[in-house]
Amino acid sequence: MAVARPTFIDEVRQSEQFNAAACMNCGVCTAICPMGLEHLPREIFRYVVLGMEEEVLKEQETVFSCLLCKLCEENCPAGVHITENVRSLRHYFDRKAFRI
Amino acid sequence: MNRRKIGVYVCHCGGNISDYVDVEKVVDAVKDEEDVVVARTAMFTCSDATQQEIYDDIRELGLDGLVVASCSPKLHTFTFRGVAKRAGLNPFQYTQVNVREQCSWAHTDDRQGATEKALRLVRAGIARTRLLRPLEPTVVETVPKTLVIGAGIAGLRAAIGLADIGLSVVVVEREAEVGGWVKDFGPMYPRDKEGRELVRQLEAKVRQRENIALFTSAEVVRKAGSFGDYVVDIKTHGKSSMTMQIHVGSITVATGFDSYQPEEGEYGYGIDGVVTLPEYKKMLDAAEGSLEYHGRPVKDVAYIYCVGSRQGDDGPHQYCSRFCCSAAVHSALELYTRDPSARQFHLYRDMRTYGRYELMYRESREKGSTYLKFAEDEPPAVRKGADGRLVVTIRDQLTGQKEVEIPADLVVLVTGMVPRENDALVGALKLPVGRDGFFNEIHPKLRPVETVVDGVTICGACQFPKNASESVASGLAAVTQSAAMLKQGRAELDPQVASVDPQLCTDCGVCYATCPYDAISPQEGHEGRRVAVIDPATCKGCGGCAPVCPERAINLEGYTQAQIKAMIEGLAREVV
Ligand SMILES: Cc1cc2nc3c(=O)[nH]c(=O)nc-3n(C[C@H](O)[C@H](O)[C@H](O)COP(=O)(O)OP(=O)(O)OC[C@H]3O[C@@H](n4cnc5c(N)ncnc54)[C@H](O)[C@@H]3O)c2cc1C
Ligand code: SF4
Ligand code: SF4
Ligand code: SF4
């Protein structure tokens, strides 16, 4: 059982632009991603907003595979700043996993 | 007996009927029946073109009877009565036969059976029509005054509308104060208007108007008379308790709803920190700055939706309460204005923030609210954690079905609306109560505020769950309906009512108690004898009394003993 840690999102958030919670889980981004990234960005964002840190850490590969092409962001009906959010996540990995 | 001239019209209803009933065959089988001078099918009998065709037939062929075999009489009785009337045929010389709900829709697996049944029903309709005679509606004078029961937001707004349209109004409110639920609310969705303020304004408007009499701490105890002139007894409670009698032409019921009260242990209800939506709303409205509960700060809030609503096939509350998603999301926004760093989790089944309320749902997500979806058969659980905080567990369908534990300072059960207990009023007014326990209109789209009791309308959340603006809208619909009934000063009632043949009546008394509308009473003075008499303005024509009379002294106009017998013969005849 995963325990939600509501303060985790504050560790990931890089800027005011970070708005993972605005996602309404429609799935458009997953369907449209040219890399076919299965867990990006929708599910990883949920791990972030729910504070499921171990799940986020498992997704390093995915987070760095994103092309930042913005195809998903252009089509997101909820106005989620997907690429900005992915950048925030990369910074988080830099600090947390690579310690840079 | 003189031959009748009957026209028969059998409807395709697009394909709704003709896909399962061979309508041509039905017409073929009845076109040569005695008294039938014309029989046709039509693609849509209710269309303007076919109405014109019927009109022309009535005039050119001199029809004195009309049979329309199409949908339920609930839908188009008035349409075809209208056609008859325009063409100069007495509207009560028409019979509606229902071959859609009773044949094509009911027997989609059996085309031949459905067709045979339709034929039998049409024959019965012809048999009934043969014995119909012209009737004139009963005309009653109407008192230009309406009684509004319940002074919540729906009743208050209706009272003002009625007064402004020129009717006198009496408002009866059970509580000491007017306003219902809304009188205690702070900001309400969608425009953040304060409920308290709204009620204050409405009450001021009510008090300004000389043609509104408002009674609080009062109840309706008895209703007598009939549509147009109801005699109502009102009793006031408290120090100046008294009973008074008023005459009104119509009645509008706006008695509202109750909030669902969870059982002990339902989603942890009973544990300190688990509250219902009204309890939470009260805390929020009273809080200045960030929220506290029993002296502790509230940072993490978990909402559980659909508590007491959408209870599946066995529960007493199977409906969606409509307002609660929006009210809960609005409360979340209210909390953000007090404390932007509050963390809010919404555990829902389906988000139904319909229409423009969707914007609140979006805003709440943009402000950080997280939504988790649970399945109907696996609801979340609430318990007290080791550290004394609350813990909610959910299998989140949006996070790969993972089980998640959410810590919370407060758990809000988003409780729905339930029908308010009002047995005494239901008994006094004979109000129709639906299977869900709310009051029933005649037709949700065609006659949305009228009830089967003439002159009695319903509005607001006593009818079904509604938010404030929907309650007010239905209140205004009740205003228009009451005005349409009362402003003419007279009303026409359906003459298809029962009557007693005094020659046959022996005053045995068995019929008195059968009438659900108290229309039958004994009266002295028929050739020195006491006999049963039915008041035509009170009788609804339900027919309940006719079969119990051992002397066969009661006949229901349009469904006389002779007609019923003829219809049975029509139904039972060989089909071939
Ligand atoms: C917690 C909560 C929050 C809500 N928030 C919102 C919101 O933000 N926006 C929104 O649009 N809606 C909201 N609603 C819904 C709103 O409260 C209802 O739509 C509204 O109250 C319905 O008005 P009503 O007049 O039909 O019923 P009520 O408010 O229930 O009023 C009915 C009145 O009839 C009286 N009465 C009952 N029986 C009798 C009787 N036999 N004789 C005489 N009088 C009688 C009652 O005492 C009461 O005064 C909320 C509801 C709840 C519970
Ligand atoms: S397209 Fe936008 S709203 Fe839809 S799932 Fe992806 S991020 Fe969420
Ligand atoms: S409005 Fe929302 S919370 Fe209320 S019953 Fe409907 S779906 Fe459930
Ligand atoms: S027909 Fe029905 S309403 Fe009319 S008197 Fe008989 S029982 Fe009463």
JSON list of C-alpha atoms and ligand atoms in Angstrom, two decimals, chain B residues 149-155 172-175 177 179-182 185 187-190 218-220 254-257 259 277-278 281 323 327 330 417 420 422 425 459-462 466-469 471, ligand 1:
[
{"chain": "B", "resi": 149, "resn": "ILE", "atom": "CA", "xyz": [-46.46, 25.80, 1.28]},
{"chain": "B", "resi": 150, "resn": "GLY", "atom": "CA", "xyz": [-42.82, 26.11, 2.35]},
{"chain": "B", "resi": 151, "resn": "ALA", "atom": "CA", "xyz": [-40.84, 29.36, 2.32]},
{"chain": "B", "resi": 152, "resn": "GLY", "atom": "CA", "xyz": [-37.45, 28.13, 1.14]},
{"chain": "B", "resi": 153, "resn": "ILE", "atom": "CA", "xyz": [-35.83, 29.85, -1.79]},
{"chain": "B", "resi": 154, "resn": "ALA", "atom": "CA", "xyz": [-38.29, 28.21, -4.22]},
{"chain": "B", "resi": 155, "resn": "GLY", "atom": "CA", "xyz": [-41.41, 29.13, -2.23]},
{"chain": "B", "resi": 172, "resn": "VAL", "atom": "CA", "xyz": [-47.21, 28.95, 5.11]},
{"chain": "B", "resi": 173, "resn": "GLU", "atom": "CA", "xyz": [-43.81, 28.09, 6.60]},
{"chain": "B", "resi": 174, "resn": "ARG", "atom": "CA", "xyz": [-43.36, 25.41, 9.24]},
{"chain": "B", "resi": 175, "resn": "GLU", "atom": "CA", "xyz": [-40.25, 26.92, 10.83]},
{"chain": "B", "resi": 177, "resn": "GLU", "atom": "CA", "xyz": [-37.88, 31.69, 10.03]},
{"chain": "B", "resi": 179, "resn": "GLY", "atom": "CA", "xyz": [-35.40, 30.69, 3.82]},
{"chain": "B", "resi": 180, "resn": "GLY", "atom": "CA", "xyz": [-35.03, 26.93, 4.26]},
{"chain": "B", "resi": 181, "resn": "TRP", "atom": "CA", "xyz": [-31.49, 25.61, 3.86]},
{"chain": "B", "resi": 182, "resn": "VAL", "atom": "CA", "xyz": [-30.22, 28.69, 2.05]},
{"chain": "B", "resi": 185, "resn": "PHE", "atom": "CA", "xyz": [-25.37, 29.66, 3.92]},
{"chain": "B", "resi": 187, "resn": "PRO", "atom": "CA", "xyz": [-21.13, 32.09, -0.37]},
{"chain": "B", "resi": 188, "resn": "MET", "atom": "CA", "xyz": [-22.91, 29.74, -2.77]},
{"chain": "B", "resi": 189, "resn": "TYR", "atom": "CA", "xyz": [-21.98, 28.48, -6.19]},
{"chain": "B", "resi": 190, "resn": "PRO", "atom": "CA", "xyz": [-21.94, 29.53, -8.96]},
{"chain": "B", "resi": 218, "resn": "ALA", "atom": "CA", "xyz": [-47.55, 27.34, 10.69]},
{"chain": "B", "resi": 219, "resn": "GLU", "atom": "CA", "xyz": [-48.81, 24.24, 8.93]},
{"chain": "B", "resi": 220, "resn": "VAL", "atom": "CA", "xyz": [-51.59, 23.12, 6.65]},
{"chain": "B", "resi": 254, "resn": "ALA", "atom": "CA", "xyz": [-42.28, 23.96, -2.08]},
{"chain": "B", "resi": 255, "resn": "THR", "atom": "CA", "xyz": [-41.37, 21.95, 1.00]},
{"chain": "B", "resi": 256, "resn": "GLY", "atom": "CA", "xyz": [-37.78, 21.13, 0.06]},
{"chain": "B", "resi": 257, "resn": "PHE", "atom": "CA", "xyz": [-35.50, 18.26, 1.03]},
{"chain": "B", "resi": 259, "resn": "SER", "atom": "CA", "xyz": [-29.78, 16.08, 3.79]},
{"chain": "B", "resi": 277, "resn": "LEU", "atom": "CA", "xyz": [-21.29, 18.31, 3.71]},
{"chain": "B", "resi": 278, "resn": "PRO", "atom": "CA", "xyz": [-23.75, 20.59, 5.59]},
{"chain": "B", "resi": 281, "resn": "LYS", "atom": "CA", "xyz": [-20.26, 24.11, 4.93]},
{"chain": "B", "resi": 323, "resn": "PHE", "atom": "CA", "xyz": [-26.00, 19.49, -6.48]},
{"chain": "B", "resi": 327, "resn": "ALA", "atom": "CA", "xyz": [-21.28, 22.14, -3.81]},
{"chain": "B", "resi": 330, "resn": "HIS", "atom": "CA", "xyz": [-17.20, 25.00, -4.45]},
{"chain": "B", "resi": 417, "resn": "MET", "atom": "CA", "xyz": [-30.48, 15.02, -0.85]},
{"chain": "B", "resi": 420, "resn": "ARG", "atom": "CA", "xyz": [-38.23, 15.20, 3.50]},
{"chain": "B", "resi": 422, "resn": "ASN", "atom": "CA", "xyz": [-44.01, 15.13, 5.26]},
{"chain": "B", "resi": 425, "resn": "LEU", "atom": "CA", "xyz": [-49.10, 17.17, 4.27]},
{"chain": "B", "resi": 459, "resn": "CYS", "atom": "CA", "xyz": [-41.52, 23.22, -7.24]},
{"chain": "B", "resi": 460, "resn": "GLY", "atom": "CA", "xyz": [-38.05, 23.31, -5.73]},
{"chain": "B", "resi": 461, "resn": "ALA", "atom": "CA", "xyz": [-36.20, 20.37, -4.24]},
{"chain": "B", "resi": 462, "resn": "CYS", "atom": "CA", "xyz": [-39.34, 18.61, -2.96]},
{"chain": "B", "resi": 466, "resn": "LYS", "atom": "CA", "xyz": [-32.15, 20.68, -7.50]},
{"chain": "B", "resi": 467, "resn": "ASN", "atom": "CA", "xyz": [-29.66, 23.43, -6.78]},
{"chain": "B", "resi": 468, "resn": "ALA", "atom": "CA", "xyz": [-30.83, 26.91, -5.83]},
{"chain": "B", "resi": 469, "resn": "SER", "atom": "CA", "xyz": [-31.15, 28.34, -9.34]},
{"chain": "B", "resi": 471, "resn": "SER", "atom": "CA", "xyz": [-35.30, 25.47, -7.58]},
{"chain": "C", "resi": 1, "resn": "LIG", "atom": "C1", "xyz": [-24.58, 21.76, 2.27]},
{"chain": "C", "resi": 1, "resn": "LIG", "atom": "C2", "xyz": [-25.35, 22.29, 1.11]},
{"chain": "C", "resi": 1, "resn": "LIG", "atom": "C3", "xyz": [-24.77, 23.24, 0.28]},
{"chain": "C", "resi": 1, "resn": "LIG", "atom": "C4", "xyz": [-25.44, 23.74, -0.82]},
{"chain": "C", "resi": 1, "resn": "LIG", "atom": "N1", "xyz": [-24.82, 24.66, -1.60]},
{"chain": "C", "resi": 1, "resn": "LIG", "atom": "C5", "xyz": [-25.47, 25.15, -2.68]},
{"chain": "C", "resi": 1, "resn": "LIG", "atom": "C6", "xyz": [-24.83, 26.14, -3.51]},
{"chain": "C", "resi": 1, "resn": "LIG", "atom": "O1", "xyz": [-23.71, 26.58, -3.24]},
{"chain": "C", "resi": 1, "resn": "LIG", "atom": "N2", "xyz": [-25.51, 26.57, -4.62]},
{"chain": "C", "resi": 1, "resn": "LIG", "atom": "C7", "xyz": [-26.76, 26.10, -4.93]},
{"chain": "C", "resi": 1, "resn": "LIG", "atom": "O2", "xyz": [-27.33, 26.52, -5.95]},
{"chain": "C", "resi": 1, "resn": "LIG", "atom": "N3", "xyz": [-27.40, 25.19, -4.14]},
{"chain": "C", "resi": 1, "resn": "LIG", "atom": "C8", "xyz": [-26.78, 24.71, -3.03]},
{"chain": "C", "resi": 1, "resn": "LIG", "atom": "N4", "xyz": [-27.43, 23.79, -2.23]},
{"chain": "C", "resi": 1, "resn": "LIG", "atom": "C9", "xyz": [-28.78, 23.36, -2.61]},
{"chain": "C", "resi": 1, "resn": "LIG", "atom": "C10", "xyz": [-29.87, 24.32, -2.05]},
{"chain": "C", "resi": 1, "resn": "LIG", "atom": "O3", "xyz": [-29.79, 24.29, -0.65]},
{"chain": "C", "resi": 1, "resn": "LIG", "atom": "C11", "xyz": [-31.25, 23.86, -2.52]},
{"chain": "C", "resi": 1, "resn": "LIG", "atom": "O4", "xyz": [-31.29, 23.89, -3.93]},
{"chain": "C", "resi": 1, "resn": "LIG", "atom": "C12", "xyz": [-32.38, 24.76, -2.00]},
{"chain": "C", "resi": 1, "resn": "LIG", "atom": "O5", "xyz": [-32.32, 24.84, -0.60]},
{"chain": "C", "resi": 1, "resn": "LIG", "atom": "C13", "xyz": [-33.75, 24.23, -2.42]},
{"chain": "C", "resi": 1, "resn": "LIG", "atom": "O6", "xyz": [-34.73, 25.14, -2.01]},
{"chain": "C", "resi": 1, "resn": "LIG", "atom": "P1", "xyz": [-36.22, 24.71, -1.62]},
{"chain": "C", "resi": 1, "resn": "LIG", "atom": "O7", "xyz": [-36.95, 25.97, -1.34]},
{"chain": "C", "resi": 1, "resn": "LIG", "atom": "O8", "xyz": [-36.76, 23.82, -2.66]},
{"chain": "C", "resi": 1, "resn": "LIG", "atom": "O9", "xyz": [-36.10, 23.79, -0.31]},
{"chain": "C", "resi": 1, "resn": "LIG", "atom": "P2", "xyz": [-35.66, 24.11, 1.22]},
{"chain": "C", "resi": 1, "resn": "LIG", "atom": "O10", "xyz": [-34.47, 24.98, 1.27]},
{"chain": "C", "resi": 1, "resn": "LIG", "atom": "O11", "xyz": [-35.56, 22.77, 1.86]},
{"chain": "C", "resi": 1, "resn": "LIG", "atom": "O12", "xyz": [-36.91, 24.89, 1.83]},
{"chain": "C", "resi": 1, "resn": "LIG", "atom": "C14", "xyz": [-38.14, 24.26, 2.07]},
{"chain": "C", "resi": 1, "resn": "LIG", "atom": "C15", "xyz": [-38.93, 25.03, 3.12]},
{"chain": "C", "resi": 1, "resn": "LIG", "atom": "O13", "xyz": [-40.20, 24.40, 3.29]},
{"chain": "C", "resi": 1, "resn": "LIG", "atom": "C16", "xyz": [-40.49, 24.30, 4.68]},
{"chain": "C", "resi": 1, "resn": "LIG", "atom": "N5", "xyz": [-41.43, 23.18, 4.88]},
{"chain": "C", "resi": 1, "resn": "LIG", "atom": "C17", "xyz": [-41.17, 21.86, 4.76]},
{"chain": "C", "resi": 1, "resn": "LIG", "atom": "N6", "xyz": [-42.29, 21.13, 5.01]},
{"chain": "C", "resi": 1, "resn": "LIG", "atom": "C18", "xyz": [-43.26, 22.03, 5.31]},
{"chain": "C", "resi": 1, "resn": "LIG", "atom": "C19", "xyz": [-44.63, 21.90, 5.65]},
{"chain": "C", "resi": 1, "resn": "LIG", "atom": "N7", "xyz": [-45.23, 20.70, 5.73]},
{"chain": "C", "resi": 1, "resn": "LIG", "atom": "N8", "xyz": [-45.35, 23.02, 5.88]},
{"chain": "C", "resi": 1, "resn": "LIG", "atom": "C20", "xyz": [-44.76, 24.24, 5.80]},
{"chain": "C", "resi": 1, "resn": "LIG", "atom": "N9", "xyz": [-43.46, 24.42, 5.48]},
{"chain": "C", "resi": 1, "resn": "LIG", "atom": "C21", "xyz": [-42.73, 23.33, 5.23]},
{"chain": "C", "resi": 1, "resn": "LIG", "atom": "C22", "xyz": [-39.14, 24.10, 5.32]},
{"chain": "C", "resi": 1, "resn": "LIG", "atom": "O14", "xyz": [-39.18, 24.44, 6.67]},
{"chain": "C", "resi": 1, "resn": "LIG", "atom": "C23", "xyz": [-38.26, 25.02, 4.48]},
{"chain": "C", "resi": 1, "resn": "LIG", "atom": "O15", "xyz": [-38.25, 26.33, 4.99]},
{"chain": "C", "resi": 1, "resn": "LIG", "atom": "C24", "xyz": [-26.77, 23.29, -1.11]},
{"chain": "C", "resi": 1, "resn": "LIG", "atom": "C25", "xyz": [-27.38, 22.36, -0.27]},
{"chain": "C", "resi": 1, "resn": "LIG", "atom": "C26", "xyz": [-26.68, 21.85, 0.84]},
{"chain": "C", "resi": 1, "resn": "LIG", "atom": "C27", "xyz": [-27.34, 20.85, 1.72]}
]
